[in-house]
Amino acid sequence: MTDTEARTEATGANGSNPGLATTSQLRPGRTETDRLSGRVAVPAEGRESAEVRSPLNGELLGVVPIGTADDVTAAMERARSAQRVWATKPVKERAAVLLRYHDLVLEQQDELLDLIQAENGKARVWAFEEILDQAVTARYYARLAPRALKPKAKLTALPGLVRTWEHHLPKGVIGVISPWNYPLVLAVSDALAALVAGNAIVIKPDSQTPFTAIRAFEMLEESGLPKGLVQIVTGPGRSVGTAIIDQADYVMFTGSTDTGRKVASQAAERLIGMSAELGGKNPMVVTADVDLDTAVEGAVVAAFANTGQLCISIERIYVEDAIAGRFTDQLAQRVSALRLGAEQSYGAEVGALASQDQLDKVSAHVQDAVVKGARVLAGAKARPDIGPFHYEPTVLADVTPDMDLYADETFGPVVAVYPVQSVDEAVDKANDTQYGLNASVYSGDPKHGRAIAARLQAGTVNVNDGYSSAWATLDAPMGGMKASGLGRRHGHEGLLKYTESQTIAVRSPLAAKLQDPTGDPRGYAKRFTKILKLAKHLPR
Ligand code: NAD
């Protein structure tokens, strides 16, 4: 059981905290969350329920029933029967649903922004990143799928005499297990690719952030997705999550590296495919010729977007000595001026941490570093005056290998700056980690930046940007090297992983004659020796 789940079951999604709001101040209100709760594939009667509280002020947003393994089995059956019909629909018809969803998400963004903020606590500007991602992903896969899923003619051993096609068949039911940090993107974006490929979904959103996912999948139904094709089972990972992996045809997991290992071993036992997007300790390299203002602004977004609770956010910055002092001073000044807030409107630049667990982990990392000699250049304080889980964005210097946050993912608004003597030293240190998710290079010369990027062991590397350019290039694969993941989302791979490729070959009567090894085996051998010698001179 993860810490988050333990807390959810014991005390409600965000634990108890003195001074929590008791009256409803946030949108949406209880009527709406009760309605959304009624849409999950778990009966309310006969099931315990889990509270979902807002990290913005501790307010009770609603409750969801805690599902069981039996609920997963029933959800799987419904999903399988809906999938059989869905798979017969032309790809263009499936893609049209995604395009309508694209429009709906943009038109009704305020409703989704309210939900994301209420459940996760992030500032509205970072919630809007989720809207952007959702619309772009829906459009990308709607446009890609008809091309990518079309049967493709392949080069055969006897061109013209044997004709072969590669087909892509849906896997069946895809199990999606998602975390709390991007309640819309990480629950729905991968599902969009799986759905357009002809699959059904059984999803377990994180216990802290179920309502955004429920409303988004409802919007997909409003866009024409057949009812029953997506089944949402709320509940803990150790029971509902494992039951999904036990029965799905493929698993898309996003979460921590520790849980990813458990999911991978369970999937391996069943010999089913899986894709895992896991943790990171992402580095940024800053070269001496950089424009300082650009690099500092880039570092601020890279480290503190989404309150630093972003798998691809930057937690380590290696700066060439010549500018390290000026870069660090300017960064500390800029970070100290960031606006924290708890309002459901644009304004604040930094929102809340998502939970008491997150606040405890971030505080412990910073405290451990400070006790062992790290210097605080900005932040390093909880801000209960703003909200129960607010924490000031923090910049540290003099971080050493004996400190917990040197190598472990903090997953919060904390960045460490390290001066380095050369780019080579920066690259060596950046690569000295078990992780390999994302990296960033800031350089005055983009060509040099790209050359440095190619030396970094990370699935995505952004030059003169922290994370968004590579993520938003939907046509390119995104995922982790080393302990940061298995497989990729985005690009052709992000779609085709949800399919089984099937090769269909049709032989002509002449090919059958040529290929007959019986009767005249010597003639057969001679014929094919000649054919192979000739084939070598053909262009393909
Ligand atoms: P987590 O691993 O604790 O939980 C993720 C999901 O897995 C939750 O829904 C949880 O209920 C479920 N789960 C827990 N135990 C399970 C089990 N035994 N079997 C099946 N499911 C189980 O992660 P978290 O704390 O919610 O998320 C933060 C982590 O996720 C960070 O490490 C972050 O870097 C990572 N993350 C990675 C990406 C990426 O794209 N690489 C994106 C977002 C977050």
Coordinates of C-alpha atoms and ligand atoms in Angstrom, one line a residue:
M1 CA 0.0 0.0 0.0
T2 CA 1.4 3.4 -0.9
D3 CA 1.5 6.2 1.7
T4 CA -1.2 8.1 -0.3
E5 CA -3.5 5.1 -0.1
A6 CA -2.9 4.5 3.6
R7 CA -3.8 8.1 4.3
T8 CA -6.8 8.0 2.0
E9 CA -8.3 5.0 3.7
A10 CA -7.5 6.2 7.2
T11 CA -8.5 9.8 7.1
G12 CA -9.7 10.8 3.7
A13 CA -7.7 11.9 0.7
N14 CA -5.5 14.6 2.3
G15 CA -5.3 13.5 5.9
S16 CA -6.6 15.6 8.7
N17 CA -5.3 19.0 9.4
P18 CA -6.3 21.6 12.0
G19 CA -8.0 24.6 10.6
L20 CA -9.4 22.9 7.5
A21 CA -12.4 24.6 5.9
T22 CA -15.7 23.1 6.9
T23 CA -18.0 25.1 4.6
S24 CA -18.1 24.7 0.9
Q25 CA -15.9 27.4 -0.8
L26 CA -14.6 25.6 -3.8
R27 CA -16.1 24.7 -7.2
P28 CA -17.6 22.2 -8.0
G29 CA -20.0 21.7 -5.0
R30 CA -21.2 18.5 -3.5
T31 CA -24.2 18.1 -5.8
E32 CA -21.8 17.8 -8.8
T33 CA -19.3 15.5 -7.1
D34 CA -22.1 13.2 -5.8
R35 CA -23.4 13.0 -9.4
L36 CA -19.9 12.2 -10.7
S37 CA -19.4 9.6 -8.0
G38 CA -22.5 7.9 -9.2
R39 CA -20.9 7.3 -12.6
V40 CA -18.1 4.9 -11.5
A41 CA -18.2 1.2 -12.1
V42 CA -18.5 0.4 -8.3
P43 CA -21.9 0.1 -6.6
A44 CA -22.3 2.7 -3.8
E45 CA -24.3 0.3 -1.8
G46 CA -22.3 -2.4 0.1
R47 CA -19.0 -0.6 -0.4
E48 CA -17.1 1.6 1.9
S49 CA -16.4 5.1 0.7
A50 CA -13.2 7.3 0.6
E51 CA -13.3 11.0 1.1
V52 CA -11.7 13.4 -1.4
R53 CA -10.5 16.6 0.2
S54 CA -9.0 19.6 -1.5
P55 CA -5.4 20.5 -0.8
L56 CA -6.3 24.1 -1.4
N57 CA -8.1 24.4 1.9
G58 CA -8.8 20.9 3.2
E59 CA -12.5 21.1 2.2
L60 CA -14.4 17.9 1.7
L61 CA -15.0 17.8 -2.1
G62 CA -17.0 14.5 -2.2
V63 CA -16.7 10.8 -1.6
V64 CA -16.2 7.8 -4.0
P65 CA -16.9 4.1 -3.3
I66 CA -14.0 1.9 -2.6
G67 CA -14.0 -0.8 -5.3
T68 CA -13.1 -4.5 -5.0
A69 CA -11.5 -7.1 -7.2
D70 CA -15.1 -8.3 -8.0
D71 CA -16.0 -4.9 -9.2
V72 CA -13.0 -5.0 -11.5
T73 CA -14.1 -8.4 -12.9
A74 CA -17.6 -7.0 -13.6
A75 CA -16.1 -3.8 -15.2
M76 CA -13.9 -6.0 -17.4
E77 CA -16.8 -8.0 -18.7
R78 CA -18.8 -4.8 -19.6
A79 CA -15.7 -3.3 -21.2
R80 CA -15.0 -6.5 -23.3
S81 CA -18.5 -6.6 -24.6
A82 CA -18.5 -2.9 -25.6
Q83 CA -15.0 -3.3 -27.2
R84 CA -16.2 -6.0 -29.5
V85 CA -18.6 -3.6 -31.1
W86 CA -16.2 -0.6 -31.0
A87 CA -13.5 -2.5 -32.8
T88 CA -15.8 -3.0 -35.8
K89 CA -16.3 0.8 -36.3
P90 CA -14.2 2.5 -39.0
V91 CA -11.1 4.2 -37.6
K92 CA -12.4 7.6 -38.9
E93 CA -15.6 7.2 -36.9
R94 CA -13.6 6.5 -33.8
A95 CA -11.3 9.5 -34.6
A96 CA -14.3 11.8 -35.0
V97 CA -15.2 11.2 -31.3
L98 CA -11.7 12.5 -30.3
L99 CA -12.1 15.6 -32.5
R100 CA -15.5 16.4 -30.8
Y101 CA -13.9 15.9 -27.4
H102 CA -11.1 18.3 -28.4
D103 CA -13.8 21.0 -28.9
L104 CA -15.7 20.2 -25.8
V105 CA -12.6 20.3 -23.6
L106 CA -11.7 23.8 -24.9
E107 CA -15.3 25.0 -24.6
Q108 CA -15.8 23.7 -21.1
Q109 CA -12.3 24.3 -19.9
D110 CA -13.4 26.3 -16.8
E111 CA -15.3 23.3 -15.4
L112 CA -12.3 21.0 -15.8
L113 CA -9.9 23.7 -14.5
D114 CA -12.0 24.0 -11.3
L115 CA -12.0 20.2 -10.8
I116 CA -8.3 19.9 -11.4
Q117 CA -7.5 22.7 -9.0
A118 CA -9.9 21.5 -6.4
E119 CA -8.5 18.0 -6.3
N120 CA -4.9 18.6 -6.9
G121 CA -4.3 22.1 -5.5
K122 CA -2.2 23.4 -8.4
A123 CA -2.3 27.0 -9.6
R124 CA -4.8 27.5 -12.4
V125 CA -2.1 28.3 -15.0
W126 CA -0.6 24.8 -14.6
A127 CA -4.1 23.3 -14.7
F128 CA -4.5 25.0 -18.0
E129 CA -1.4 23.0 -19.2
E130 CA -3.6 20.0 -18.8
I131 CA -6.3 21.5 -21.1
L132 CA -3.7 22.3 -23.7
D133 CA -2.3 18.7 -23.6
Q134 CA -5.7 17.2 -23.8
A135 CA -6.8 19.1 -26.9
V136 CA -3.5 18.6 -28.7
T137 CA -3.4 14.9 -27.9
A138 CA -7.0 14.3 -29.0
R139 CA -6.3 16.1 -32.3
Y140 CA -2.9 14.4 -32.9
Y141 CA -4.3 10.8 -32.4
A142 CA -7.5 11.6 -34.3
R143 CA -5.3 12.6 -37.3
L144 CA -2.7 9.9 -36.9
A145 CA -4.9 6.9 -36.3
P146 CA -6.5 6.5 -39.8
R147 CA -3.1 6.6 -41.4
A148 CA -1.1 4.6 -38.9
L149 CA -3.8 1.8 -38.5
K150 CA -4.4 1.3 -42.2
P151 CA -3.1 -2.1 -43.4
K152 CA 0.3 -1.6 -45.0
A153 CA 1.7 -3.5 -47.9
K154 CA 5.1 -5.0 -47.1
L155 CA 8.0 -6.1 -49.3
T156 CA 7.8 -9.8 -49.8
A157 CA 10.3 -12.6 -50.6
L158 CA 8.7 -13.0 -54.0
P159 CA 7.5 -9.5 -55.0
G160 CA 4.4 -9.6 -57.1
L161 CA 3.9 -13.4 -56.5
V162 CA 3.3 -13.1 -52.7
R163 CA 1.5 -10.1 -51.3
T164 CA 1.8 -9.3 -47.6
W165 CA 0.1 -6.7 -45.4
E166 CA 0.7 -5.6 -41.8
H167 CA -2.5 -5.1 -39.9
H168 CA -3.0 -3.6 -36.5
L169 CA -5.6 -5.1 -34.3
P170 CA -6.7 -3.7 -31.0
K171 CA -5.3 -5.5 -27.9
G172 CA -8.8 -5.6 -26.3
V173 CA -9.1 -4.1 -22.8
I174 CA -6.3 -1.7 -21.7
G175 CA -5.8 -1.2 -17.9
V176 CA -4.8 2.3 -17.1
I177 CA -3.4 3.2 -13.6
S178 CA -2.8 6.8 -13.1
P179 CA -1.3 9.1 -10.4
W180 CA -2.6 12.4 -8.8
N181 CA -0.2 15.0 -10.2
Y182 CA -1.8 15.5 -13.6
P183 CA -5.4 14.3 -12.9
L184 CA -6.6 15.0 -16.5
V185 CA -3.5 14.3 -18.7
L186 CA -2.3 11.1 -17.0
A187 CA -5.7 9.5 -16.7
V188 CA -7.1 10.4 -20.1
S189 CA -4.3 11.2 -22.7
D190 CA -3.0 7.6 -23.0
A191 CA -6.5 6.3 -23.0
L192 CA -7.3 8.5 -26.1
A193 CA -4.7 6.7 -28.1
A194 CA -5.9 3.3 -26.8
L195 CA -9.5 4.1 -27.6
V196 CA -8.9 5.3 -31.2
A197 CA -7.0 2.1 -31.8
G198 CA -10.2 0.2 -31.0
N199 CA -9.7 -0.8 -27.4
A200 CA -11.8 -0.5 -24.2
I201 CA -10.4 1.0 -21.0
V202 CA -10.7 0.0 -17.4
I203 CA -9.1 2.7 -15.4
K204 CA -8.1 3.3 -11.7
P205 CA -7.5 6.9 -11.2
D206 CA -5.5 7.9 -8.0
S207 CA -7.8 7.9 -4.9
Q208 CA -7.1 11.6 -4.4
T209 CA -8.1 12.8 -7.9
P210 CA -11.0 10.7 -9.2
F211 CA -13.4 13.5 -10.2
T212 CA -11.5 15.1 -13.0
A213 CA -11.1 11.7 -14.7
I214 CA -14.8 10.8 -14.2
R215 CA -15.9 14.1 -15.8
A216 CA -13.4 13.9 -18.7
F217 CA -14.6 10.4 -19.6
E218 CA -18.2 11.6 -19.3
M219 CA -17.2 14.4 -21.8
L220 CA -15.9 11.7 -24.2
E221 CA -19.3 10.0 -24.0
E222 CA -20.9 13.3 -24.7
S223 CA -18.6 13.4 -27.8
G224 CA -20.0 10.1 -29.0
L225 CA -17.9 7.4 -27.2
P226 CA -20.2 4.4 -26.7
K227 CA -21.3 3.9 -23.1
G228 CA -19.6 1.1 -21.3
L229 CA -16.4 1.3 -23.3
V230 CA -14.6 3.1 -20.4
Q231 CA -15.0 1.7 -16.9
I232 CA -13.7 3.7 -14.0
V233 CA -13.0 1.7 -10.8
T234 CA -12.1 3.8 -7.8
G235 CA -10.1 2.3 -4.9
P236 CA -6.6 1.4 -3.7
G237 CA -3.8 0.3 -6.0
R238 CA -3.0 -2.8 -4.0
S239 CA -6.5 -4.3 -4.6
V240 CA -8.1 -2.5 -7.6
G241 CA -4.8 -1.8 -9.4
T242 CA -3.6 -5.4 -9.0
A243 CA -7.0 -6.8 -10.1
I244 CA -6.8 -4.7 -13.3
I245 CA -3.3 -6.0 -14.1
D246 CA -4.6 -9.5 -13.5
Q247 CA -7.3 -9.2 -16.2
A248 CA -6.3 -6.5 -18.7
D249 CA -4.7 -7.3 -22.1
Y250 CA -2.1 -4.5 -21.7
V251 CA -1.3 -2.1 -18.9
M252 CA -0.5 1.6 -19.1
F253 CA 1.0 2.7 -15.7
T254 CA 2.1 6.1 -14.6
G255 CA 3.5 6.6 -11.1
S256 CA 6.6 6.0 -9.0
T257 CA 9.5 3.7 -9.9
D258 CA 8.8 1.5 -6.8
T259 CA 5.2 0.8 -7.8
G260 CA 6.3 0.5 -11.5
R261 CA 8.5 -2.4 -10.5
K262 CA 5.6 -4.2 -8.8
V263 CA 3.3 -3.6 -11.8
A264 CA 6.0 -4.9 -14.2
S265 CA 6.6 -8.1 -12.3
Q266 CA 2.9 -8.8 -12.2
A267 CA 2.5 -8.1 -15.9
A268 CA 5.6 -10.3 -16.7
E269 CA 3.9 -13.2 -14.9
R270 CA 0.9 -12.9 -17.2
L271 CA 3.1 -12.3 -20.3
I272 CA 1.2 -9.1 -21.1
G273 CA 2.7 -5.9 -22.5
M274 CA 3.0 -2.8 -20.4
S275 CA 4.2 0.7 -20.6
A276 CA 5.5 2.5 -17.5
E277 CA 6.1 6.2 -17.1
L278 CA 8.0 6.5 -13.8
G279 CA 10.0 8.9 -11.6
G280 CA 12.9 11.2 -12.5
K281 CA 15.7 13.3 -11.0
N282 CA 15.9 15.6 -14.0
P283 CA 19.0 17.7 -14.6
M284 CA 19.5 21.0 -16.4
V285 CA 22.9 22.0 -17.9
V286 CA 23.6 25.8 -18.2
T287 CA 26.6 26.9 -20.4
A288 CA 28.6 30.0 -19.8
D289 CA 27.5 31.7 -23.1
V290 CA 23.8 31.6 -22.2
D291 CA 21.5 34.7 -22.0
L292 CA 21.2 34.9 -18.2
D293 CA 17.6 36.2 -18.1
T294 CA 16.4 33.5 -20.5
A295 CA 18.1 30.7 -18.5
V296 CA 16.8 32.0 -15.1
E297 CA 13.2 32.3 -16.4
G298 CA 13.5 28.8 -18.0
A299 CA 14.8 27.3 -14.7
V300 CA 11.9 28.9 -12.7
V301 CA 9.3 27.2 -14.9
A302 CA 11.3 24.0 -15.2
A303 CA 11.6 23.6 -11.4
F304 CA 8.4 25.1 -10.1
A305 CA 5.6 24.5 -12.6
N306 CA 2.9 22.4 -11.0
T307 CA 4.5 23.1 -7.6
G308 CA 7.4 20.9 -8.8
Q309 CA 5.1 17.9 -8.7
L310 CA 5.9 17.1 -12.3
C311 CA 7.7 13.9 -13.3
I312 CA 9.7 15.9 -15.9
S313 CA 10.5 18.9 -13.7
I314 CA 14.1 19.9 -13.1
E315 CA 15.6 19.2 -9.6
R316 CA 19.3 19.6 -10.4
I317 CA 21.0 22.5 -12.2
Y318 CA 24.6 22.4 -13.3
V319 CA 26.0 25.8 -14.2
E320 CA 29.4 26.6 -15.7
D321 CA 31.6 28.4 -13.1
A322 CA 31.9 31.6 -15.1
I323 CA 28.3 32.5 -14.6
A324 CA 27.3 30.3 -11.6
G325 CA 27.3 33.2 -9.1
R326 CA 25.2 35.5 -11.1
F327 CA 22.8 32.8 -12.3
T328 CA 22.3 31.6 -8.7
D329 CA 21.7 35.0 -7.3
Q330 CA 19.2 36.0 -10.0
L331 CA 17.4 32.6 -9.7
A332 CA 17.1 33.0 -5.9
Q333 CA 15.7 36.5 -6.3
R334 CA 13.2 35.5 -8.9
V335 CA 12.1 32.4 -6.9
S336 CA 11.6 34.5 -3.8
A337 CA 9.2 36.7 -5.7
L338 CA 7.0 33.9 -7.0
R339 CA 3.3 34.4 -5.9
L340 CA 1.8 31.5 -3.9
G341 CA -2.0 31.2 -3.8
A342 CA -5.0 29.0 -3.2
E343 CA -7.6 30.7 -5.4
Q344 CA -9.5 29.0 -8.2
S345 CA -8.6 31.8 -10.7
Y346 CA -5.6 32.9 -12.6
G347 CA -3.2 34.8 -10.5
A348 CA -1.0 32.6 -8.3
E349 CA 2.2 31.2 -9.9
V350 CA 2.6 28.4 -7.3
G351 CA -0.2 26.4 -5.9
A352 CA -0.4 23.9 -3.0
L353 CA 1.4 20.6 -2.6
A354 CA -1.1 17.8 -3.2
S355 CA -1.2 16.3 0.3
Q356 CA 0.1 16.0 3.8
D357 CA 2.4 13.2 2.5
Q358 CA 3.8 15.5 -0.1
L359 CA 4.4 18.3 2.4
D360 CA 6.1 15.8 4.8
K361 CA 8.3 14.4 2.1
V362 CA 9.4 17.9 0.8
S363 CA 9.9 19.3 4.3
A364 CA 12.0 16.2 5.3
H365 CA 14.2 16.4 2.2
V366 CA 14.9 20.1 2.8
Q367 CA 15.5 19.7 6.5
D368 CA 17.8 16.8 6.0
A369 CA 19.8 18.8 3.5
V370 CA 20.0 21.9 5.7
V371 CA 21.1 19.9 8.8
K372 CA 23.9 18.4 6.7
G373 CA 25.1 21.8 5.5
A374 CA 23.1 22.9 2.5
R375 CA 22.6 26.6 2.1
V376 CA 19.0 27.9 1.6
L377 CA 19.0 30.6 -1.1
A378 CA 15.2 30.9 -1.3
G379 CA 12.1 29.4 0.4
A380 CA 12.4 26.3 2.6
K381 CA 9.3 27.1 4.6
A382 CA 5.8 25.7 4.9
R383 CA 3.1 28.3 4.5
P384 CA 0.0 27.3 6.5
D385 CA -1.2 30.9 6.4
I386 CA -2.0 30.3 2.7
G387 CA -3.2 26.7 2.8
P388 CA -2.6 23.5 4.7
F389 CA 0.0 22.1 2.2
H390 CA 1.6 25.2 0.7
Y391 CA 5.4 25.3 0.7
E392 CA 7.7 28.0 -0.5
P393 CA 9.6 27.4 -3.7
T394 CA 13.1 26.5 -2.6
V395 CA 16.6 27.0 -4.0
L396 CA 19.5 25.2 -2.3
A397 CA 23.3 25.3 -2.8
D398 CA 26.1 23.2 -1.4
V399 CA 24.1 20.0 -1.7
T400 CA 26.3 16.9 -1.2
P401 CA 25.9 13.2 -1.9
D402 CA 25.1 12.3 1.7
M403 CA 21.9 14.3 1.5
D404 CA 18.6 12.5 0.6
L405 CA 17.7 15.0 -2.1
Y406 CA 21.0 14.7 -3.9
A407 CA 19.9 11.5 -5.7
D408 CA 16.3 10.8 -4.6
E409 CA 13.4 12.4 -6.4
T410 CA 11.8 15.1 -4.2
F411 CA 8.8 15.6 -6.4
G412 CA 8.2 19.1 -5.0
P413 CA 9.2 22.7 -5.4
V414 CA 12.9 22.3 -4.6
V415 CA 15.9 22.7 -6.8
A416 CA 19.7 22.4 -6.1
V417 CA 22.2 24.4 -8.0
Y418 CA 25.8 23.1 -8.6
P419 CA 28.6 25.1 -10.1
V420 CA 30.7 23.0 -12.5
Q421 CA 34.1 23.6 -14.2
S422 CA 33.1 22.4 -17.6
V423 CA 30.3 21.1 -19.8
D424 CA 32.0 17.6 -19.5
E425 CA 31.7 17.7 -15.8
A426 CA 28.0 18.8 -16.1
V427 CA 27.3 15.9 -18.4
D428 CA 29.0 13.4 -16.2
K429 CA 27.1 14.6 -13.1
A430 CA 23.8 14.9 -15.0
N431 CA 24.1 11.2 -16.1
D432 CA 25.2 10.0 -12.6
T433 CA 21.7 8.9 -11.6
Q434 CA 19.4 5.8 -11.7
Y435 CA 16.9 7.9 -13.6
G436 CA 16.7 9.0 -17.2
L437 CA 13.4 10.7 -17.8
N438 CA 13.9 14.3 -18.9
A439 CA 16.8 16.8 -19.1
S440 CA 17.3 20.4 -20.2
V441 CA 20.2 22.3 -21.7
Y442 CA 20.4 26.1 -21.8
S443 CA 23.1 27.4 -24.2
G444 CA 23.7 30.6 -26.2
D445 CA 24.4 28.3 -29.2
P446 CA 21.5 26.0 -30.0
K447 CA 23.8 23.8 -32.1
H448 CA 26.1 23.3 -29.1
G449 CA 23.0 22.8 -26.9
R450 CA 21.8 20.0 -29.2
A451 CA 25.2 18.3 -29.1
I452 CA 25.2 18.4 -25.3
A453 CA 21.7 17.1 -25.3
A454 CA 22.7 14.0 -27.4
R455 CA 25.2 13.1 -24.6
L456 CA 22.5 13.1 -21.9
Q457 CA 20.9 9.8 -20.8
A458 CA 17.3 10.9 -20.8
G459 CA 14.2 10.0 -22.9
T460 CA 13.5 13.7 -23.7
V461 CA 16.0 16.6 -23.7
N462 CA 14.8 20.2 -24.2
V463 CA 17.3 22.8 -25.5
N464 CA 16.5 26.3 -24.2
D465 CA 13.4 25.0 -22.5
G466 CA 12.8 22.9 -19.3
Y467 CA 10.2 20.3 -20.4
S468 CA 7.4 21.6 -22.5
S469 CA 8.8 21.5 -26.1
A470 CA 9.7 17.8 -26.1
W471 CA 6.4 16.9 -24.3
A472 CA 4.3 19.0 -26.7
T473 CA 6.0 17.4 -29.8
L474 CA 3.3 14.8 -29.8
D475 CA 4.8 13.2 -33.0
A476 CA 7.9 12.2 -31.0
P477 CA 8.1 9.4 -28.4
M478 CA 8.2 10.5 -24.7
G479 CA 9.3 8.2 -21.9
G480 CA 12.1 7.2 -19.6
M481 CA 15.5 5.5 -19.9
K482 CA 17.0 3.5 -17.0
A483 CA 14.7 3.3 -13.9
S484 CA 12.4 6.0 -15.4
G485 CA 10.2 3.8 -17.4
L486 CA 9.5 1.1 -20.0
G487 CA 8.1 1.9 -23.4
R488 CA 7.0 5.3 -24.7
R489 CA 3.9 7.4 -24.9
H490 CA 3.2 9.9 -27.9
G491 CA 4.2 9.4 -31.5
H492 CA 3.4 6.2 -33.6
E493 CA 4.7 4.1 -30.7
G494 CA 2.2 5.7 -28.3
L495 CA -0.6 4.4 -30.6
L496 CA 0.7 1.1 -31.9
K497 CA 1.6 -0.2 -28.5
Y498 CA -2.1 -0.6 -28.0
T499 CA -2.3 -3.0 -31.0
E500 CA -1.2 -6.4 -31.9
S501 CA 0.5 -6.4 -35.3
Q502 CA -0.7 -9.2 -37.6
T503 CA 1.0 -10.2 -40.8
I504 CA -1.3 -11.5 -43.6
A505 CA 0.4 -13.0 -46.7
V506 CA -1.4 -14.1 -49.8
R507 CA 0.4 -16.5 -52.1
S508 CA -0.3 -16.7 -55.9
P509 CA -0.5 -20.1 -57.8
L510 CA 2.8 -19.3 -59.5
A511 CA 4.5 -18.7 -56.2
A512 CA 3.1 -22.0 -54.9
K513 CA 4.7 -23.8 -57.8
L514 CA 8.0 -22.0 -57.5
Q515 CA 8.1 -22.6 -53.8
D516 CA 7.2 -26.3 -53.9
P517 CA 10.3 -28.2 -52.5
T518 CA 8.8 -31.7 -53.2
G519 CA 9.2 -33.6 -56.4
D520 CA 12.4 -31.9 -57.6
P521 CA 14.3 -30.8 -54.5
R522 CA 17.5 -30.2 -56.5
G523 CA 15.7 -28.0 -59.0
Y524 CA 14.1 -26.1 -56.1
A525 CA 17.5 -25.4 -54.5
K526 CA 19.0 -24.3 -57.8
R527 CA 16.0 -22.0 -58.6
F528 CA 16.2 -20.3 -55.3
T529 CA 19.9 -19.9 -55.4
K530 CA 19.5 -18.1 -58.7
I531 CA 16.6 -16.0 -57.4
L532 CA 18.6 -14.9 -54.3
K533 CA 21.6 -13.9 -56.4
L534 CA 19.4 -11.8 -58.7
A535 CA 17.5 -10.3 -55.7
K536 CA 20.7 -8.9 -54.3
H537 CA 20.9 -6.6 -57.3
L538 CA 17.4 -5.2 -56.9
P539 CA 17.1 -1.7 -55.3
R540 CA 15.0 -2.8 -52.3
Ligands
NAD1 P1 2.4 5.8 -7.0 O1 3.2 4.8 -7.7 O2 2.3 5.8 -5.5 O3 0.8 5.6 -7.5 C1 0.5 5.7 -8.9 C2 -0.8 4.9 -9.1 O4 -0.5 3.5 -8.8 C3 -1.9 5.2 -8.1 O5 -3.2 5.2 -8.8 C4 -1.9 4.1 -7.1 O6 -3.1 3.9 -6.4 C5 -1.5 2.9 -7.9 N1 -0.9 1.8 -7.2 C6 -0.2 1.8 -6.0 N2 0.2 0.6 -5.7 C7 -0.1 -0.2 -6.7 C8 0.1 -1.6 -7.0 N3 0.7 -2.4 -6.1 N4 -0.4 -2.1 -8.1 C9 -1.1 -1.3 -9.0 N5 -1.3 0.0 -8.8 C10 -0.8 0.6 -7.7 O7 2.8 7.2 -7.6 P2 2.3 8.7 -7.1 O8 3.0 9.0 -5.8 O9 0.8 8.7 -7.2 O10 2.9 9.6 -8.3 C11 4.1 10.2 -8.2 C12 5.2 9.5 -8.9 O11 4.8 9.3 -10.3 C13 6.5 10.2 -9.0 O12 7.5 9.3 -8.8 C14 6.5 10.8 -10.4 O13 7.8 11.0 -10.9 C15 5.8 9.7 -11.2 N6 5.2 10.2 -12.4 C16 5.8 9.8 -13.6 C17 5.3 10.4 -14.8 C18 5.9 10.0 -16.1 O14 5.3 10.3 -17.2 N7 7.1 9.5 -16.2 C19 4.2 11.2 -14.8 C20 3.6 11.6 -13.5 C21 4.1 11.0 -12.4

